[in-house]
CSV table of C-alpha atoms and ligand atoms in Angstrom, one decimal:
chain,number,residue,atom,x,y,z
A,1,UNK,CA,84.3,39.3,-12.1
A,2,UNK,CA,84.0,38.6,-8.3
A,3,UNK,CA,81.2,40.8,-6.9
A,4,UNK,CA,83.0,40.9,-3.6
A,5,UNK,CA,86.1,42.7,-4.9
A,6,UNK,CA,86.2,46.4,-5.1
A,7,UNK,CA,87.4,47.5,-8.6
A,8,UNK,CA,90.6,49.6,-8.5
A,9,UNK,CA,88.8,52.1,-10.7
A,10,UNK,CA,86.1,52.7,-8.1
A,11,UNK,CA,86.6,56.3,-6.7
A,12,UNK,CA,86.3,56.9,-3.0
A,13,UNK,CA,82.9,58.5,-2.3
A,14,UNK,CA,83.6,61.8,-0.4
A,15,UNK,CA,81.1,64.3,-1.8
A,16,UNK,CA,77.3,64.6,-1.9
A,17,UNK,CA,77.4,64.5,-5.7
A,18,UNK,CA,79.3,61.2,-5.6
A,19,UNK,CA,76.9,59.8,-3.0
A,20,UNK,CA,73.9,60.9,-5.1
A,21,UNK,CA,75.3,59.1,-8.1
A,22,UNK,CA,75.9,56.0,-6.1
A,23,UNK,CA,72.4,56.1,-4.7
A,24,UNK,CA,70.8,56.5,-8.1
A,25,UNK,CA,72.9,53.6,-9.5
A,26,UNK,CA,72.0,51.3,-6.5
A,27,UNK,CA,68.3,52.1,-6.8
A,28,UNK,CA,68.3,50.8,-10.4
A,29,UNK,CA,70.3,47.7,-9.4
A,30,UNK,CA,68.0,47.0,-6.4
A,31,UNK,CA,64.9,47.4,-8.5
A,32,UNK,CA,66.2,45.1,-11.2
A,33,UNK,CA,67.3,42.5,-8.7
A,34,UNK,CA,64.2,42.5,-6.5
A,35,UNK,CA,61.3,43.1,-9.0
A,36,UNK,CA,58.1,43.0,-7.0
A,37,UNK,CA,59.2,40.6,-4.3
A,38,UNK,CA,59.6,41.5,-0.6
A,39,UNK,CA,63.0,42.1,1.1
A,40,UNK,CA,63.7,41.5,4.8
A,41,UNK,CA,66.2,43.5,6.8
A,42,UNK,CA,67.3,43.3,10.4
A,43,UNK,CA,67.4,47.1,11.3
A,44,UNK,CA,69.5,47.7,14.4
A,45,UNK,CA,69.7,51.4,14.0
A,46,UNK,CA,73.5,51.3,13.5
A,47,UNK,CA,75.0,53.2,10.6
A,48,UNK,CA,75.3,50.3,8.1
A,49,UNK,CA,71.8,48.8,8.5
A,50,UNK,CA,70.2,52.3,8.6
A,51,UNK,CA,71.9,53.3,5.4
A,52,UNK,CA,70.8,50.1,3.7
A,53,UNK,CA,67.2,50.6,5.0
A,54,UNK,CA,67.0,54.2,3.7
A,55,UNK,CA,68.4,53.1,0.3
A,56,UNK,CA,65.9,50.3,0.0
A,57,UNK,CA,63.0,52.4,1.1
A,58,UNK,CA,64.0,54.8,-1.7
A,59,UNK,CA,64.2,52.0,-4.2
A,60,UNK,CA,61.3,49.8,-3.3
A,61,UNK,CA,59.3,51.5,-0.6
A,62,UNK,CA,57.0,49.1,1.4
A,63,UNK,CA,58.4,46.0,-0.3
A,64,UNK,CA,61.1,46.4,2.3
A,65,UNK,CA,60.1,44.8,5.6
A,66,UNK,CA,62.5,46.0,8.3
A,67,UNK,CA,62.6,44.3,11.7
A,68,UNK,CA,63.9,46.2,14.7
A,69,UNK,CA,64.6,43.8,17.5
A,70,UNK,CA,64.9,45.4,21.0
A,71,UNK,CA,66.9,42.9,23.0
A,72,UNK,CA,66.6,45.1,26.1
A,73,UNK,CA,70.3,46.0,25.9
A,74,UNK,CA,69.9,49.1,23.7
A,75,UNK,CA,70.9,52.6,24.8
A,76,UNK,CA,68.3,55.0,26.1
A,77,UNK,CA,66.2,56.4,23.2
A,78,UNK,CA,67.5,54.0,20.5
A,79,UNK,CA,64.3,52.1,19.7
A,80,UNK,CA,62.3,55.3,19.8
A,81,UNK,CA,64.7,56.9,17.3
A,82,UNK,CA,64.5,54.0,14.9
A,83,UNK,CA,60.7,54.1,15.0
A,84,UNK,CA,60.7,57.9,14.5
A,85,UNK,CA,63.1,58.0,11.6
A,86,UNK,CA,61.9,55.0,9.7
A,87,UNK,CA,58.3,54.5,10.5
A,88,UNK,CA,57.1,58.1,11.2
A,89,UNK,CA,59.4,60.1,8.8
A,90,UNK,CA,60.2,57.6,6.0
A,91,UNK,CA,56.8,55.8,6.2
A,92,UNK,CA,58.7,52.4,6.2
A,93,UNK,CA,57.2,49.0,6.7
A,94,UNK,CA,58.8,48.5,10.1
A,95,UNK,CA,58.1,45.7,12.5
A,96,UNK,CA,59.2,46.5,16.1
A,97,UNK,CA,59.7,43.6,18.4
A,98,UNK,CA,60.3,44.3,22.1
A,99,UNK,CA,61.9,41.1,23.2
A,100,UNK,CA,63.4,42.6,26.4
A,101,UNK,CA,61.8,40.0,28.7
A,102,UNK,CA,62.9,37.0,26.6
A,103,UNK,CA,66.5,38.1,26.6
A,104,UNK,CA,66.8,39.2,30.2
A,105,UNK,CA,65.0,36.0,31.4
A,106,UNK,CA,67.5,33.9,29.5
A,107,UNK,CA,70.5,35.9,30.7
A,108,UNK,CA,69.4,35.9,34.4
A,109,UNK,CA,72.2,34.4,36.5
A,110,UNK,CA,74.6,33.9,33.6
A,111,UNK,CA,78.0,35.3,34.6
A,112,UNK,CA,80.4,34.0,31.9
A,113,UNK,CA,81.1,36.7,29.3
A,114,UNK,CA,81.3,34.4,26.3
A,115,UNK,CA,78.1,32.6,27.3
A,116,UNK,CA,76.3,35.9,27.6
A,117,UNK,CA,77.4,36.9,24.1
A,118,UNK,CA,76.4,33.5,22.8
A,119,UNK,CA,73.0,33.7,24.3
A,120,UNK,CA,72.4,37.2,23.0
A,121,UNK,CA,73.5,36.3,19.5
A,122,UNK,CA,71.5,33.0,19.3
A,123,UNK,CA,68.4,34.6,20.7
A,124,UNK,CA,68.6,37.5,18.3
A,125,UNK,CA,68.7,35.2,15.3
A,126,UNK,CA,65.8,33.2,16.8
A,127,UNK,CA,63.6,36.3,17.3
A,128,UNK,CA,64.5,37.6,13.8
A,129,UNK,CA,63.7,34.2,12.2
A,130,UNK,CA,60.4,34.0,14.0
A,131,UNK,CA,59.4,37.4,12.5
A,132,UNK,CA,60.7,36.4,9.1
A,133,UNK,CA,58.6,33.2,9.0
A,134,UNK,CA,55.4,35.3,9.8
A,135,UNK,CA,55.9,37.3,6.5
A,136,UNK,CA,54.7,36.2,3.1
A,137,UNK,CA,56.4,36.8,-0.2
A,138,UNK,CA,59.9,37.4,1.1
A,139,UNK,CA,62.5,36.4,-1.4
A,140,UNK,CA,65.5,38.5,-0.4
A,141,UNK,CA,67.4,39.4,2.7
A,142,UNK,CA,69.1,42.8,2.8
A,143,UNK,CA,72.3,43.2,4.9
A,144,UNK,CA,74.5,46.1,5.9
A,145,UNK,CA,77.7,44.2,5.0
A,146,UNK,CA,80.5,46.7,4.3
A,147,UNK,CA,83.9,46.2,2.6
A,148,UNK,CA,86.0,45.8,5.8
A,149,UNK,CA,83.6,43.0,6.8
A,150,UNK,CA,84.4,41.1,3.6
A,151,UNK,CA,88.1,41.7,3.9
A,152,UNK,CA,88.2,40.6,7.5
A,153,UNK,CA,86.1,37.5,6.8
A,154,UNK,CA,88.4,36.5,3.9
A,155,UNK,CA,91.5,37.0,6.0
A,156,UNK,CA,89.9,34.8,8.7
A,157,UNK,CA,90.3,37.5,11.3
A,158,UNK,CA,86.6,37.3,12.3
A,159,UNK,CA,83.6,35.6,11.0
A,160,UNK,CA,81.6,38.7,10.6
A,161,UNK,CA,77.9,38.3,11.5
A,162,UNK,CA,77.0,39.8,8.2
A,163,UNK,CA,79.0,37.3,6.2
A,164,UNK,CA,77.8,33.7,6.3
A,165,UNK,CA,76.3,33.7,9.8
A,166,UNK,CA,72.7,33.3,8.7
A,167,UNK,CA,70.3,30.6,10.0
A,168,UNK,CA,69.6,27.9,7.4
A,169,UNK,CA,65.9,28.6,7.4
A,170,UNK,CA,66.5,32.1,6.2
A,171,UNK,CA,67.6,30.9,2.8
A,172,UNK,CA,67.0,34.1,0.9
A,173,UNK,CA,69.0,35.7,-1.9
A,174,UNK,CA,71.1,38.6,-0.5
A,175,UNK,CA,70.8,42.2,-1.2
A,176,UNK,CA,74.0,44.0,-0.1
A,177,UNK,CA,74.1,47.4,-1.6
A,178,UNK,CA,77.0,48.9,0.4
A,179,UNK,CA,79.2,45.8,0.4
A,180,UNK,CA,82.0,47.5,-1.5
A,181,UNK,CA,82.0,50.7,0.6
A,182,UNK,CA,84.3,51.7,3.4
A,183,UNK,CA,82.7,53.1,6.6
A,184,UNK,CA,83.4,56.7,5.8
A,185,UNK,CA,81.7,56.3,2.4
A,186,UNK,CA,78.7,54.7,4.1
A,187,UNK,CA,78.4,57.8,6.3
A,188,UNK,CA,78.5,60.1,3.2
A,189,UNK,CA,75.8,58.1,1.6
A,190,UNK,CA,73.7,58.1,4.8
A,191,UNK,CA,74.0,61.8,5.0
A,192,UNK,CA,72.9,62.2,1.3
A,193,UNK,CA,69.9,59.9,2.1
A,194,UNK,CA,68.9,62.4,4.8
A,195,UNK,CA,69.6,60.3,7.9
A,196,UNK,CA,70.1,62.3,11.1
A,197,UNK,CA,73.7,63.1,12.1
A,198,UNK,CA,73.5,61.2,15.3
A,199,UNK,CA,72.7,58.1,13.4
A,200,UNK,CA,75.3,58.6,10.6
A,201,UNK,CA,78.2,59.7,12.8
A,202,UNK,CA,77.4,57.6,15.8
A,203,UNK,CA,80.2,55.9,17.8
A,204,UNK,CA,80.6,52.1,17.6
A,205,UNK,CA,78.2,50.1,19.7
A,206,UNK,CA,78.6,46.3,20.2
A,207,UNK,CA,76.0,43.8,19.0
A,208,UNK,CA,75.5,42.5,22.6
A,209,UNK,CA,74.9,46.1,23.6
A,210,UNK,CA,74.8,47.2,27.2
A,211,UNK,CA,75.0,43.6,28.2
A,212,UNK,CA,78.8,43.7,28.0
A,213,UNK,CA,78.8,46.9,30.1
A,214,UNK,CA,77.0,45.2,32.9
A,215,UNK,CA,79.7,42.7,33.8
A,216,UNK,CA,78.7,39.4,35.4
A,217,UNK,CA,75.1,38.4,35.8
A,218,UNK,CA,72.8,41.1,34.3
A,219,UNK,CA,70.1,42.4,36.6
A,220,UNK,CA,67.4,44.8,35.5
A,221,UNK,CA,68.3,47.5,38.1
A,222,UNK,CA,72.1,47.4,37.3
A,223,UNK,CA,71.3,47.5,33.6
A,224,UNK,CA,69.2,50.6,34.2
A,225,UNK,CA,72.1,52.2,36.0
A,226,UNK,CA,74.3,51.5,32.9
A,227,UNK,CA,71.6,52.9,30.6
A,228,UNK,CA,71.0,56.1,32.6
A,229,UNK,CA,74.7,56.8,33.2
A,230,UNK,CA,75.4,56.2,29.5
A,231,UNK,CA,72.6,58.7,28.5
A,232,UNK,CA,74.1,61.3,30.8
A,233,UNK,CA,77.6,60.8,29.5
A,234,UNK,CA,76.4,61.1,25.9
A,235,UNK,CA,74.3,64.2,26.6
A,236,UNK,CA,77.3,65.8,28.3
A,237,UNK,CA,79.8,64.9,25.6
A,238,UNK,CA,77.4,66.4,23.0
A,239,UNK,CA,76.8,69.6,25.0
A,240,UNK,CA,80.6,70.1,25.5
A,241,UNK,CA,81.6,69.6,21.8
A,242,UNK,CA,83.2,66.2,22.4
A,243,UNK,CA,80.7,64.2,20.2
A,244,UNK,CA,82.5,63.1,17.1
A,245,UNK,CA,85.9,64.2,18.6
A,246,UNK,CA,86.3,61.3,21.0
A,247,UNK,CA,86.1,58.0,19.2
A,248,UNK,CA,84.1,56.0,21.8
A,249,UNK,CA,82.8,56.7,25.3
A,250,UNK,CA,80.5,54.8,27.6
A,251,UNK,CA,79.9,53.7,31.1
A,252,UNK,CA,80.2,50.3,32.9
A,253,UNK,CA,78.5,49.4,36.2
A,254,UNK,CA,80.5,46.5,37.7
A,255,UNK,CA,78.9,43.9,40.0
A,256,UNK,CA,80.1,45.1,43.4
A,257,UNK,CA,79.0,47.7,45.9
A,258,UNK,CA,80.9,50.0,48.2
A,259,UNK,CA,80.2,52.1,51.2
A,260,UNK,CA,79.2,55.7,50.8
A,261,UNK,CA,77.4,58.5,52.6
A,262,UNK,CA,74.3,60.5,51.6
A,263,UNK,CA,72.4,63.0,53.8
A,264,UNK,CA,74.4,61.8,56.8
A,265,UNK,CA,73.4,58.2,56.2
A,266,UNK,CA,75.4,55.1,55.1
A,267,UNK,CA,74.9,54.0,51.5
A,268,UNK,CA,76.0,50.7,49.9
A,269,UNK,CA,75.8,51.1,46.2
A,270,UNK,CA,77.5,50.5,42.8
A,271,UNK,CA,80.2,52.5,41.2
A,272,UNK,CA,79.9,53.8,37.6
A,273,UNK,CA,83.1,53.5,35.5
A,274,UNK,CA,83.6,56.0,32.7
A,275,UNK,CA,85.6,54.9,29.7
A,276,UNK,CA,86.5,57.3,26.9
A,277,UNK,CA,89.0,56.2,24.2
A,278,UNK,CA,90.6,57.2,20.9
A,279,UNK,CA,91.9,55.0,18.2
A,280,UNK,CA,92.2,54.6,14.4
A,281,UNK,CA,92.2,50.8,14.1
A,282,UNK,CA,90.8,49.6,17.5
A,283,UNK,CA,93.9,47.4,17.8
A,284,UNK,CA,95.6,50.0,19.8
A,285,UNK,CA,93.6,52.4,21.9
A,286,UNK,CA,94.6,55.5,24.0
A,287,UNK,CA,92.6,57.1,26.8
A,288,UNK,CA,91.0,60.5,26.4
A,289,UNK,CA,92.0,62.7,29.3
A,290,UNK,CA,89.0,64.8,30.1
A,291,UNK,CA,89.0,68.3,31.6
A,292,UNK,CA,89.0,68.0,35.4
A,293,UNK,CA,86.1,70.5,35.8
A,294,UNK,CA,84.1,68.5,33.2
A,295,UNK,CA,84.8,65.3,35.2
A,296,UNK,CA,83.6,66.9,38.4
A,297,UNK,CA,80.3,67.8,36.6
A,298,UNK,CA,79.9,64.3,35.3
A,299,UNK,CA,80.4,62.8,38.8
A,300,UNK,CA,77.8,65.3,40.2
A,301,UNK,CA,75.2,64.5,37.6
A,302,UNK,CA,75.7,60.7,37.7
A,303,UNK,CA,75.5,60.5,41.5
A,304,UNK,CA,72.5,62.8,41.6
A,305,UNK,CA,70.5,61.2,38.8
A,306,UNK,CA,71.3,57.5,38.7
A,307,UNK,CA,69.6,55.4,41.3
A,308,UNK,CA,71.8,52.9,43.1
A,309,UNK,CA,75.2,54.6,42.5
A,310,UNK,CA,77.4,56.3,45.0
A,311,UNK,CA,80.8,56.4,43.3
A,312,UNK,CA,82.2,57.4,39.9
A,313,UNK,CA,85.5,56.0,38.6
A,314,UNK,CA,87.6,56.7,35.5
A,315,UNK,CA,89.3,54.0,33.5
A,316,UNK,CA,92.8,55.1,32.5
A,317,UNK,CA,93.9,51.9,30.8
A,318,UNK,CA,94.9,51.8,27.2
A,319,UNK,CA,94.5,48.8,24.9
A,320,UNK,CA,96.6,46.7,25.2
A,321,UNK,CA,96.6,45.6,28.0
A,322,UNK,CA,92.9,46.2,28.4
A,323,UNK,CA,90.3,45.7,25.7
A,324,UNK,CA,87.8,48.5,25.0
A,325,UNK,CA,84.8,46.6,26.3
A,326,UNK,CA,84.8,44.8,29.7
A,327,UNK,CA,83.5,41.5,28.4
B,401,XMP,P1,87.4,45.4,22.2
B,401,XMP,O1,86.6,45.2,23.4
B,401,XMP,O2,87.5,44.1,21.4
B,401,XMP,O3,86.5,46.3,21.2
B,401,XMP,O4,88.7,46.1,22.4
B,401,XMP,C1,86.9,46.8,20.0
B,401,XMP,C2,85.8,47.6,19.3
B,401,XMP,O5,84.8,46.6,18.9
B,401,XMP,C3,83.5,46.9,19.6
B,401,XMP,N1,82.9,45.6,19.9
B,401,XMP,C4,82.0,45.0,19.2
B,401,XMP,N2,81.3,45.4,18.1
B,401,XMP,N3,80.0,43.4,18.1
B,401,XMP,C5,80.3,44.6,17.6
B,401,XMP,O6,79.7,45.0,16.6
B,401,XMP,C6,80.6,43.0,19.3
B,401,XMP,O7,80.3,41.9,19.8
B,401,XMP,C7,81.7,43.8,19.8
B,401,XMP,N4,82.5,43.7,20.9
B,401,XMP,C8,83.3,44.8,20.9
B,401,XMP,C9,83.9,47.7,20.8
B,401,XMP,O8,82.8,48.5,21.2
B,401,XMP,C10,85.0,48.5,20.3
B,401,XMP,O9,84.6,49.6,19.5
């Protein structure tokens, strides 16, 4: 039987009991597969890799070596949360690599969106491979491949990074415990494993991170404006009961400045663009129309708290014609 095909008899996991049964079964499978060897995992803090990490920690404890690479394009508080949840609370064997300077130095002056994505992807694999080669006794590589990744790769829609995109030097046997699960099932399993809600139910976040929300050549100050405005937006959406209701929301800081006025003096600063969208399949996307008073509050906070910003804009464009991300 093809291990990459979900059997028709497999029931959709929707309850804690089903998730617990899945977890118990996978723990046995993982233990049998791995023995006393070590397993490596690139832990981004996203839903899929976090669930795989939690599952493997339960199965093999410190035999799992998780590597969290901070490419400098993560959202505010993300690396801290990964360290808190996995190292402090689950006592995991977690290697944290702050590679911010490496990435930002390479990206300096690069304006082409595809080239930016390429640099980020390549460098990520390089940093991860460097950490991997420092470890002894690694025989397996765990991945958060999920069923839609397999289906999309097979149909040739996209070569998913979890499927076949590995560097040759990382020639390890794969451990992919959630590869037959759909996203909603991965979340149920994550919840049953005790992961925090904001990790399990978090909105999609692209691999190149805030890099695609800082269009054109990334500079540290403009990237900070993206990160700070994104943090304010997320905090306000959570406070106002919109977290989990709106599919995806974020800010973009484009590479131009406009004239403004503050304390009677001229300013010349960036705008922050707010994007909030809903979708089921990401092929077609509609715009969330926010309450006007809430929008006023967002403008006030962003202008007051984010250095270098004097204007806040709202993106009313559905997909198509616009894509969700700007690059
Ligand atoms: P677009 O911009 O293509 O985005 O309309 C559709 C969805 O995909 C997310 N996205 C990515 N996710 N790696 C990812 O894992 C990426 O490189 C990437 N680019 C876009 C985007 O956030 C949206 O949810």
